[in-house]
Amino acid sequence: MTALDRPQPHPRRRAVLTGTLALGAAALLPLAAPGRARAATGPVIADCAAWGARQPSSPVKTLATRPQKIIVHHTADPNSTDYSQAHAFALARSIQAYQMDTEHWIDTGQHFTVSRGAVVMEGRHGSLAALQGGTRQVESAHCTGQNTVAVGIENEGTYTTVEPRSEQYAALVELCAQICRQYGLAAYQIYGHRDFNSTECPGDRLYALLPKLRQDVAARIGGDATPPVWPVLATGNTGERVRTLQLLLNARGAALTADGAYGPATQAAVLAFQNTMHATPDGVAGLQTWNQLAAPARQGDSGVAVEAVQRQLAAHGIATDVDGAFGPGTAASVVRFQTTRSLPADGVVDARTWSRLVA
Ligand SMILES: [Zn+2]
């Protein structure tokens, strides 16, 4: 069973064992040695060999697409006061052992891990090479519904009532900045796990730090740090936004009549989608539901999601054929819309453009 539909990819594990396992030779070498990699100008990242990873139980899948976002997690481990590299490497082995032996995943779920001692480590095999290349990503298991489109970062600790250590936070900032640079992401595309799934991860305190994290990353790479804002739609609402919701649900397998009226059938479809995505099942289309639905649409795409784009453009007064085929005409209309909203005019309907279409 793949990990794609697991609700809680990082459940609490037994306490981390420290210092009891033999480390590979690479782990004991200084930072510049083989086994540790510096991705362009970014932070030093200890690869799987450095921390003594086991081989995956079956081949890790590399996708020929860039990720669309970063998702921040906490491991829900105790807030250790052991800030050593040895502890960090033992943590990485413990996570991998749990996820392979108990969850029966093929390898570590997340792409990267940041210890409380600010040691940055590769998670799933291949994540670091993919990051260095900047055009591919490794299929992962850290957030249901997002494992083929989002880089997952686990932060050691539990941040429900306390913040991460400043050293750990600083390492997270540098790692996020490097991921954004390598993949061409903007700082606003940094999210928390709870933005997608029903979970308290990454804890109230780390989640509350995400606006600052986006700002701190934007200070390094430039660009926008404001994430999309979504309308909250529920039973009784009507209009083009509701029709967009219905069409996007149909694009994910629902069979709604796209009539722009949020009735019992739409509520049931939202609930079913939320259950599939392990989002909070409340039948209300808010942050998690839109974040899960708003996949990018671009030239060459076709289908009901493209129809939703075209209907929204027309509703915003931009003449667009509604034919479900994203051709040059639709792209030009998207550029016009983006220009009027002061968005990057690239003709791609990303999450931020989607959010402005349904605002
Ligand atoms: Zn999480």
CSV table of C-alpha atoms in Angstrom, one decimal, residues 2-4 6 8-10 73 99 105 107-111 124 138-144 147 154:
chain,number,residue,atom,x,y,z
A,2,THR,CA,1.4,3.4,-0.9
A,3,ALA,CA,1.5,6.1,1.7
A,4,LEU,CA,-0.5,8.5,-0.4
A,6,ARG,CA,-2.3,7.7,5.0
A,8,GLN,CA,-0.9,10.9,9.6
A,9,PRO,CA,2.4,10.3,7.8
A,10,HIS,CA,4.4,11.1,10.9
A,73,HIS,CA,5.7,19.6,9.7
A,99,GLN,CA,7.9,4.3,8.6
A,105,TRP,CA,6.3,2.6,3.5
A,107,ASP,CA,11.3,4.7,2.8
A,108,THR,CA,11.2,7.8,4.9
A,109,GLY,CA,8.1,9.8,4.2
A,110,GLN,CA,9.4,13.3,4.0
A,111,HIS,CA,12.0,14.8,1.7
A,124,ARG,CA,13.6,9.9,1.3
A,138,VAL,CA,10.8,12.4,-5.5
A,139,GLU,CA,7.3,11.1,-4.8
A,140,SER,CA,6.9,11.2,-1.0
A,141,ALA,CA,4.6,10.3,1.9
A,142,HIS,CA,4.1,13.3,4.2
A,143,CYS,CA,0.7,14.9,3.4
A,144,THR,CA,-2.3,13.1,1.9
A,147,ASN,CA,2.7,13.8,-2.1
A,154,GLU,CA,9.9,17.5,9.1
